[in-house]
Steps between C-alpha positions, in 0.01 A plus 500: 500500500466384139818477294550575130409193291791283391346405165395708203170382349489301177309672223219246478388173655398226263125442464528166679707647782257790549221247547709278729594784739162677490458490878840663545427773249188604689686549830502863614858628500628222277284516190609456141826691542605304806431174322708617205785573743469145634514368143829681440659404831813283520552338841761260634379224732779328693382163622215293356413320823263565787487877449601521136216268396209723613696808388533362148137387488371839616721705268429280199128524570535878534654514153856611576693538174808294586620300797861395531486200734820386674527156660760227464297229676283220367154423638488246784196318632539669841459839329142441397335575835590867474648574155166529324633569150637145465316173431583135566597459135758778548708302753857486371450790255647851547282722715529778245326278244185508714502879478517486122217248490259695720572820308408332173181367657389826666602809304730666250782535754844405367717295736878497475645201684836538673629179658839639601545525877537862611834552673692796635695494177217497246187643667579861408534413132200265489269755665631797301232660286207390716300794638364289789594176675290276724705295744334170585816315603506282810841556660666808644809440290290518182308801630824686568622423146178634346488799733862596432449491124179706520668756726791540255257533210278743693184304417212417736447148627186354648604264778311234690563209730299223662601280790267263677176700545634855463595715204648839420478724192672831427660704222869589492639779284849645533434788259131595511362824356628822658360565846431133576720333761703204369446170678701182442508140620762570764275762659275207587745213541872544575764331288553138588140443613386141466185301568407132507416348163135429425591130480578522873218715640239475225289752307122542510405465134205743479714776651735477202210592274397787726852645522567443130175674404597800715843510333336497157269783609799707609666442163190612310473811719858592415446434129185714482568764766187384680450522875762508774781244466648323803819707479596584858242259640502126567175304478488222760263210437403244763304209357414348838356825633348591164651850521703740292664811640794722414807641666695803376844419361762764570848532361758336723792678333579760236430339165736478206228660289583813297544818699172656389304217663720433803341614826642489854442160656259515793615339822377149560395354835775504766719189529701349784774237506369311805167471684635632832216537750231531235218255448578290191218452250582236238288539184622189323288195423477199731724284282772769516474522878554125526847540347630776730385800699575734788404350837197665660373653177134573442370388161250635252521418127589792275169482313307527828700806610451697179135391473397583858783667691263635763364153574850352527609783732203443730522120494870497590484793742750714308361845576736712705790258448820535297494243219768365267360319196691216339457295182748294299698781333324821605263577213174381653604659828528842333145479367369361829662787693327749272167335583574497875617861506174596334342366822732723711710203611871568556650238269839459333650246258764243590757581233544220247244278672590170660779449245661833581463451875660153484789634291567781749495251787762288325717807435504587870529142629 
């Protein structure tokens, strides 16, 4: 379902800009008016790193009117394998300065540089007035800060993440147009979620460009009212398999959105506190299993389950068996259970993942 465009069109494009974006203006559905909406758009980009770099490049090339780029870091040499906006000469300079440079080189886009770190205390004020935010941060603490501010402001956020060879992209909006179900970060990941830093597990550089380009596309769709945004859907990208698929994202709780948009929360997959007699399927990665696990567990990586649940079920002999799915904190398990249940497999989630299970064991020790 298309949504109303977030941006009103500018009156005219400059002669030079009309020539520069000629291939955009000829696109069916976008056209001259859509390009004029892009030219009037004001978008916040939080993070000018692995995801923010391709986002900024794509939006500047598209001719977005103004980008407000937030990042308090300086460029490091180790950034350059995946943060494609920066150059060797930029090492030691603010990352936001690279955004200003590429904008001046590519288009008429204005870049506002914000080098203050977003915190729980200032994010709401710093993001106020932006119709749309793109979250390219690289830690769950930062993502929760950005998400909380966007939820309070009622503005949409395009969200993406990359870890190792896999990526995710979706759109969160706590107060979408009437009749559209609100979806927020905590419908996908519960509070307190964490993940290993990219410095520990690594990031496949080309995937950052792929995910960032998809995030930029989602932003332009919201600005122009074009196409069907990823609101209520999560795009899952697997660089090793060369695949992209999607999973529906349902509300895990009643949102704090205004009453006219609040809808009853659908029930999620069933959860249990302990495996009991069920077969345990661990959907974490090999490096996570090396740290701790449940004895006797079967293992299939999350990406493999959501990509080819039927194949995993047949390979592991899961048909006709009661399964409990476990990950680190429960989020991947929820999505994996949805994929397994679509194959008519009786599967439930181990509540809180390995962390929750360990904590309950300690409580009852």
